[in-house]
Short mmCIF file of C-alpha atoms in Angstrom, two decimals:
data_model
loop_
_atom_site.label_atom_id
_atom_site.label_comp_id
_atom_site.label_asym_id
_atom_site.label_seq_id
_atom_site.Cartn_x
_atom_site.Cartn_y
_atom_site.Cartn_z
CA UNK A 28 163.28 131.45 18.59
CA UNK A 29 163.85 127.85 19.68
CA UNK A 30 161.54 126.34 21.96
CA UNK A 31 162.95 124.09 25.02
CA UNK A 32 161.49 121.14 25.71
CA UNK A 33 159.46 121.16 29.20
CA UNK A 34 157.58 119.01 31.19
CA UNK A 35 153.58 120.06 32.25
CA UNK A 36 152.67 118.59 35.73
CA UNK A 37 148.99 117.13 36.21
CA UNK A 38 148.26 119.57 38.37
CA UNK A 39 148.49 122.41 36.20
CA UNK A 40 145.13 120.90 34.39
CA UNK A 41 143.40 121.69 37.89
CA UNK A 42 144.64 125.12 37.99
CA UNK A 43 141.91 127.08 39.27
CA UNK A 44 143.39 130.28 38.85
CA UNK A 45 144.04 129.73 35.38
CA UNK A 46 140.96 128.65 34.26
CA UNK A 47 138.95 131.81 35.98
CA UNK A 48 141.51 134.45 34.02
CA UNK A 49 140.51 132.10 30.69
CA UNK A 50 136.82 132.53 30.77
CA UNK A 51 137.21 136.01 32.66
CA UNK A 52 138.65 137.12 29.13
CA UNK A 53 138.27 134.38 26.67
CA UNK A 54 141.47 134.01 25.48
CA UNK A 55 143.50 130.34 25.42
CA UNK A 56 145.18 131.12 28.91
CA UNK A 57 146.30 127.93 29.55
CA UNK A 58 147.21 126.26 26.26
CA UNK A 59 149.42 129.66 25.83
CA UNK A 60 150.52 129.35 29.98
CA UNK A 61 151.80 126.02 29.00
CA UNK A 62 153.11 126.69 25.67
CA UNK A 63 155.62 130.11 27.48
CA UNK A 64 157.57 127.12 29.63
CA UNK A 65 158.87 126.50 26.08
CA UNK A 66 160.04 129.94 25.49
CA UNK A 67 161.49 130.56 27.95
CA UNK A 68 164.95 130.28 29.21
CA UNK A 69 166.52 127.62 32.30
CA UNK A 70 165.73 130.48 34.70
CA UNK A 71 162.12 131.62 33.57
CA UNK A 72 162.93 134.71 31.63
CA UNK A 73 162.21 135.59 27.62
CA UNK A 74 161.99 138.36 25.82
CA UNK A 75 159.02 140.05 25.84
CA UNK A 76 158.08 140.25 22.18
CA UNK A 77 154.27 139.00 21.75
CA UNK A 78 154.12 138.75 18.20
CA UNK A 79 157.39 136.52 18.13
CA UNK A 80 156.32 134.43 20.83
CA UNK A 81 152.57 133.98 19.20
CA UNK A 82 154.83 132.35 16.22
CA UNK A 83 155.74 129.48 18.21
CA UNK A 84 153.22 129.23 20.89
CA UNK A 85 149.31 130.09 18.64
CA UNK A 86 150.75 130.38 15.08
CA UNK A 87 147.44 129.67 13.78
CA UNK A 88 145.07 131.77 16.42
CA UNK A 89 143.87 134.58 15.13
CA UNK A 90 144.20 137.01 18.21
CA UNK A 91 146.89 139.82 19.84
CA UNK A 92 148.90 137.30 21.63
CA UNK A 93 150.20 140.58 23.70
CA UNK A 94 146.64 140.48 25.33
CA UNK A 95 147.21 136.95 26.35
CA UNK A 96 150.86 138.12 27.95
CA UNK A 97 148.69 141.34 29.41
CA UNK A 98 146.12 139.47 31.42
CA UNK A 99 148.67 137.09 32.87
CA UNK A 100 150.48 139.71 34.21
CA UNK A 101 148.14 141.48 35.23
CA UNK A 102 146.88 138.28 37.45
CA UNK A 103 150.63 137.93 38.61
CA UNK A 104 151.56 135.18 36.50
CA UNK A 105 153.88 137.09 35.00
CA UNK A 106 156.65 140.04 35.90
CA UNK A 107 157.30 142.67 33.04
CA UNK A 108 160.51 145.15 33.64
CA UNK A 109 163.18 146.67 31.77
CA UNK A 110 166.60 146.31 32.36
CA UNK A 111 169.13 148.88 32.56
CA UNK A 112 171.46 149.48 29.47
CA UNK A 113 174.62 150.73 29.00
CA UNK A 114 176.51 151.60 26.08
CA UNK A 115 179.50 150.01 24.92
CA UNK A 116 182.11 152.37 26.59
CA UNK A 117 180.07 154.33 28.75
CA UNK A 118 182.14 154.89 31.86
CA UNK A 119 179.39 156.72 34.29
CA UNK A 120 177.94 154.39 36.90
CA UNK A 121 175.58 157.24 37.98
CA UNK A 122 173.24 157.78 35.03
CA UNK A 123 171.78 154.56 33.51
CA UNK A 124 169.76 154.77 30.67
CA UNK A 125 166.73 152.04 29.61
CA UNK A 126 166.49 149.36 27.32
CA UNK A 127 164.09 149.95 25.02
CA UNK A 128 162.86 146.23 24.62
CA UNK A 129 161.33 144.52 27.78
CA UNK A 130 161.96 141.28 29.61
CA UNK A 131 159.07 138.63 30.85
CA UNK A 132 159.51 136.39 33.81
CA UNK A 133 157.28 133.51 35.64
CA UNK A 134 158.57 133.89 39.02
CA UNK A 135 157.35 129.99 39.62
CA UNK A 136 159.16 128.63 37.05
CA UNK A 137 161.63 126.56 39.32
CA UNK A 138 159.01 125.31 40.64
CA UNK A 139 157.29 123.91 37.57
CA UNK A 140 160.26 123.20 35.89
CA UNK A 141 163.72 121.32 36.85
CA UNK A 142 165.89 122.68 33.29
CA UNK A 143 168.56 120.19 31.99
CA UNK A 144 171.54 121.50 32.88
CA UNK A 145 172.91 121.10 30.01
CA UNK A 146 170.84 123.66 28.41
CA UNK A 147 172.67 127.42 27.83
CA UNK A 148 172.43 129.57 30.51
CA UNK A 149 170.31 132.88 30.32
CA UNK A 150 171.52 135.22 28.50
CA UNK A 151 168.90 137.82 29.82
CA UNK A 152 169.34 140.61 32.87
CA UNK A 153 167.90 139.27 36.08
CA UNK A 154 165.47 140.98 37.67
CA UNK A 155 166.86 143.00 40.60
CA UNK A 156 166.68 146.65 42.58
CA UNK A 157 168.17 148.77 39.11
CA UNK A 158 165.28 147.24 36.89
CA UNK A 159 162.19 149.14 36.21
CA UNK A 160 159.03 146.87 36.89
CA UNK A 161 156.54 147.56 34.23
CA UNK A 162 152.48 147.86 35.60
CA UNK A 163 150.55 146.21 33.31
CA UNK A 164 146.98 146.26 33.60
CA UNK A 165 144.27 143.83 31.56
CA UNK A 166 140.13 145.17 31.48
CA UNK A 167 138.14 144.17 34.35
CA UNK A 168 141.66 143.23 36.05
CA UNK A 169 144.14 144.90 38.19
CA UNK A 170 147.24 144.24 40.16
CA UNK A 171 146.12 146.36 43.10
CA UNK A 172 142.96 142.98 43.63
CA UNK A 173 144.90 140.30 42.51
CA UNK A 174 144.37 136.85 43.99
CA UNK A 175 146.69 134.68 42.80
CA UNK A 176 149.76 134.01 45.48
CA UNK A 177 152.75 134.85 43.32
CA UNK A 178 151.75 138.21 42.83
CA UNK A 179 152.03 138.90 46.25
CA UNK A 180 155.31 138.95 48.32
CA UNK A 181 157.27 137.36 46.05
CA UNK A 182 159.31 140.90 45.22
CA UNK A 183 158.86 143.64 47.64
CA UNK A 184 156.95 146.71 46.00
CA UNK A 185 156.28 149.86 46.69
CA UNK A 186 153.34 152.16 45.19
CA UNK A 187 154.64 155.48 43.88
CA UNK A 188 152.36 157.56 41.55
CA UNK A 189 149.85 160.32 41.96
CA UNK A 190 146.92 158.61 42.90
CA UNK A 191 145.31 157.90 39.50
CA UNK A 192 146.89 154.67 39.53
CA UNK A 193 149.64 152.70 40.88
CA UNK A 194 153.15 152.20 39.45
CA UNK A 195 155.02 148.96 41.03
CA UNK A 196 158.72 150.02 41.35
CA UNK A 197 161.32 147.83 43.63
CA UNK A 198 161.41 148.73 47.12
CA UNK A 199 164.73 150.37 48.04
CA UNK A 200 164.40 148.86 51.71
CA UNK A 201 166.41 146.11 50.70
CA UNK A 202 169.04 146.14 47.78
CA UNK A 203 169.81 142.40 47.97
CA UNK A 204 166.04 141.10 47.40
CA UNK A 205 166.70 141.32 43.48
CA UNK A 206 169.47 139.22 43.28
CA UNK A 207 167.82 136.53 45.91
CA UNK A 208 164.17 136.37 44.02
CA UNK A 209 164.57 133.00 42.28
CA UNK A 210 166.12 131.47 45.05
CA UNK A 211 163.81 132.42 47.30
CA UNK A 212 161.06 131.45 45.22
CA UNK A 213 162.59 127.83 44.58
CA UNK A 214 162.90 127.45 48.37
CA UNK A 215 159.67 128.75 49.61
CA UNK A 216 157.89 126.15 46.71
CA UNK A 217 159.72 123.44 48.05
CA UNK A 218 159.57 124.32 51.36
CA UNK A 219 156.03 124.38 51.24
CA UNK A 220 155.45 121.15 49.61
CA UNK A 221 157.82 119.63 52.08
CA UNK A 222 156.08 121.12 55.85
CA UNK A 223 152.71 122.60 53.89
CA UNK A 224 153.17 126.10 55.17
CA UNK A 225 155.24 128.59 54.04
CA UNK A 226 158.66 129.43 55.78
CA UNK A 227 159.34 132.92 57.88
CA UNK A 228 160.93 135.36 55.76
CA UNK A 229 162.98 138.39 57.71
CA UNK A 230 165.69 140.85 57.41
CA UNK A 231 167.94 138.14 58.57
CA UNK A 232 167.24 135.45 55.89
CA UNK A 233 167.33 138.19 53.01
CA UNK A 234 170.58 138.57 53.95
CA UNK A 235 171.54 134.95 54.33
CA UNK A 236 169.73 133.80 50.85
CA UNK A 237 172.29 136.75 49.14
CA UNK A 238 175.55 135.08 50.63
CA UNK A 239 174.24 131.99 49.57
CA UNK A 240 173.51 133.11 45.95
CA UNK A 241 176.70 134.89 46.15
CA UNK A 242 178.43 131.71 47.18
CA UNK A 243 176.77 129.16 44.79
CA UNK A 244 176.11 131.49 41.52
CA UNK A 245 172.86 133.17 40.89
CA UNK A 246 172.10 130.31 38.21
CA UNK A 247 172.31 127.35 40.49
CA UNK A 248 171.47 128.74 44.00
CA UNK A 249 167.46 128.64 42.87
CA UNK A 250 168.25 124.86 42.17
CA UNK A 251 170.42 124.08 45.05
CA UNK A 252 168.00 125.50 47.42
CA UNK A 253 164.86 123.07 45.98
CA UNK A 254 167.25 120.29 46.34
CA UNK A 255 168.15 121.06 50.05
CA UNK A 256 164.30 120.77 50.75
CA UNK A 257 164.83 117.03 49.75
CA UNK A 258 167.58 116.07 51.88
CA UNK A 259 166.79 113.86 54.73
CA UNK A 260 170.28 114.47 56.88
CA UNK A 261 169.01 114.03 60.50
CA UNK A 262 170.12 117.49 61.41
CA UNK A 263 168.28 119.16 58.41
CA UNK A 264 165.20 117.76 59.32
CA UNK A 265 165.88 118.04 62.81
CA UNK A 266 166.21 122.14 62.03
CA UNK A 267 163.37 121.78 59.69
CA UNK A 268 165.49 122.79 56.71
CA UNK A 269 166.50 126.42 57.89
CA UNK A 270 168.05 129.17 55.62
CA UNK A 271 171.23 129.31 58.15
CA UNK A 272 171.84 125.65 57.54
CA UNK A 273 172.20 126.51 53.81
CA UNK A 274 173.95 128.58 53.71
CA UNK A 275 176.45 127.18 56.15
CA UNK A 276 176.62 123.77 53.83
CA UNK A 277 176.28 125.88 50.68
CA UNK A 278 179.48 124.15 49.10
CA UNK A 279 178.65 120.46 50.48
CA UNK A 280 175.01 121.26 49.01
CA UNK A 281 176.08 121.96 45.56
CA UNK A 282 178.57 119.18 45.39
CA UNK A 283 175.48 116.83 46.47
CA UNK A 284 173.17 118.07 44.15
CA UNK A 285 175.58 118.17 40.96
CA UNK A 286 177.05 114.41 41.49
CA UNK A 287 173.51 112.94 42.61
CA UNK A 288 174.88 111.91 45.69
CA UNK A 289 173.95 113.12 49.22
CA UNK A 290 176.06 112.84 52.26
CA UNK A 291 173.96 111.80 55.56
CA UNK A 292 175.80 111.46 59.13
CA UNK A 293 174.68 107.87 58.30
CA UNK A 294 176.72 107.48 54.94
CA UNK A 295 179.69 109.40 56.66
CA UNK A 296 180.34 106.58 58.92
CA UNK A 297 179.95 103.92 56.50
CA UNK A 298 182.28 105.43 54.19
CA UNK A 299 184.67 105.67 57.08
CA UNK A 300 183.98 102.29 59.00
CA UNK A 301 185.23 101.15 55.14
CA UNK A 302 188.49 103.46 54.69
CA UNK A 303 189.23 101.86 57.91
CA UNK A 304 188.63 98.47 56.84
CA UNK A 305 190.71 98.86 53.65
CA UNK A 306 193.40 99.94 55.60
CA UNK A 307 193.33 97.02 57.99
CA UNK A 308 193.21 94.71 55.08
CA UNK A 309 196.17 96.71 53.24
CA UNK A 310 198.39 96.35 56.87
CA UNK A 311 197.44 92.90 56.87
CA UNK A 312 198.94 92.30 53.48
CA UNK A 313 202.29 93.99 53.93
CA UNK A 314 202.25 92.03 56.93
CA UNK A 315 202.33 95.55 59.32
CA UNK A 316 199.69 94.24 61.21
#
């Protein structure tokens, strides 16, 4: 496995959260929290293999690194599911069978993290409605009294179980939340650091974040959605940086955000105050004018 190289805000070393779930069950949380940005891929997933991952992240600890992976998601620091599989050939749409092996994911990582874009693109399944979400409990923790604010909202659940425990599967109210999660998550973050509370989410901007990841690629939207939060265009601000505005701009968004280069109402009128004075200057010279 070969680690990415990541950046680790200052921030992070005032974690709160973090540091109770470290002396709650004495293992390195955060050394090991840090040390998963490296394993993962440019969209927060890896495979979830503890005693791989403990190579490259605690090669000299002695300790079950799959207790460290345990407790975090247990705290909601982490999602565990399985992806669906089929075989090479298999026609049949209707009957899915499981991967055996299962797939981690920070749901914040967009907005720890700003990957090169250079870097290869994930090779892994992204979490969505046909994925099996694995519970994963951790002693003297549980899901069901979690604090920390990823774990909650951030993909819609639904208990289903017979009342010994509680088994976190997808909620079927909404097919197009899977496909939406990272985006959402990278605009909420920066949506939040932008106004300092967190934006309305309803039926109607489900819907609008899934034409806009359908418009701009699952792999960028996440990215083009944090940048948006940036842009100071009068009538973004002036809209306070709604989901409809996206999505309407989706195109213009993505062009801004891969060349560097945003286009205000401001810049518009320069650029055309010069095309006009270029083409004065060019009438002038063939002596048009």
């Amino acid at each position: 496995m070969a680690m990415r190289i990541r950046t680790v805000k200052p921030e992070l070393y005032r974690h709160r959260d973090l540091y109770e779930l470290e002396q709650e069950t004495q293992l390195p949380i955060r050394f090991a929290w840090t040390g998963l940005f490296g394993v993962c891929d440019r969209e927060g997933r890896f495979r979830w293999e503890p005693e791989v991952i403990k190579l490259d992240v605690l090669p000299f600890d002695n300790l079950n690194f799959g207790w460290v992976l345990d407790a975090l998601a247990a705290k909601g620091f982490l999602i565990k599911y399985r992806p669906k599989y089929v075989e090479p050939g298999n026609t049949c749409t209707h009957v899915q069978a499981r991967a055996e092996k299962c797939i981690g994911w920070i749901p914040t990582f967009l907005k720890h993290q700003r990957p090169n874009l250079r870097e290869a693109k994930s090779n892994l399944p992204l979490l969505d409605d046909t994925c099996e979400v694995i519970p994963v409990e951790f002693p003297a923790i549980s899901q069901r009294t979690c604090t920390h604010m990823h774990a909650r909202g951030e993909v819609e659940m639904e208990g289903k179980g017979n009342g010994s425990g509680r088994e976190l599967l997808p909620a079927r109210s909404d097919k197009k939340a899977g496909k939406t999660i990272v985006t959402w998550e990278a605009y909420r973050g920066a949506y939040e650091k932008r106004y300092g509370v967190a934006p309305v989410r309803n039926k109607t901007i489900n819907s609008q974040l899934a034409h806009f990841t359908d418009r701009i690629g699952e792999v960028e939207a996440p990215l083009v959605a944090e940048f948006y939060l940036s842009h100071n265009d009068a009538f973004y601000v002036k809209s306070m940086h709604s989901v409809g505005l996206m999505l309407r701009d989706a195109e213009k968004l993505r062009s801004e955000w891969a060349t560097g280069r945003k286009m205000t109402a401001s810049a518009a009128r320069s650029a055309e105050s010069l095309d006009h004075y270029q083409d004065q200057m060019r009438r002038i010279s063939e002596g048009s004018l």
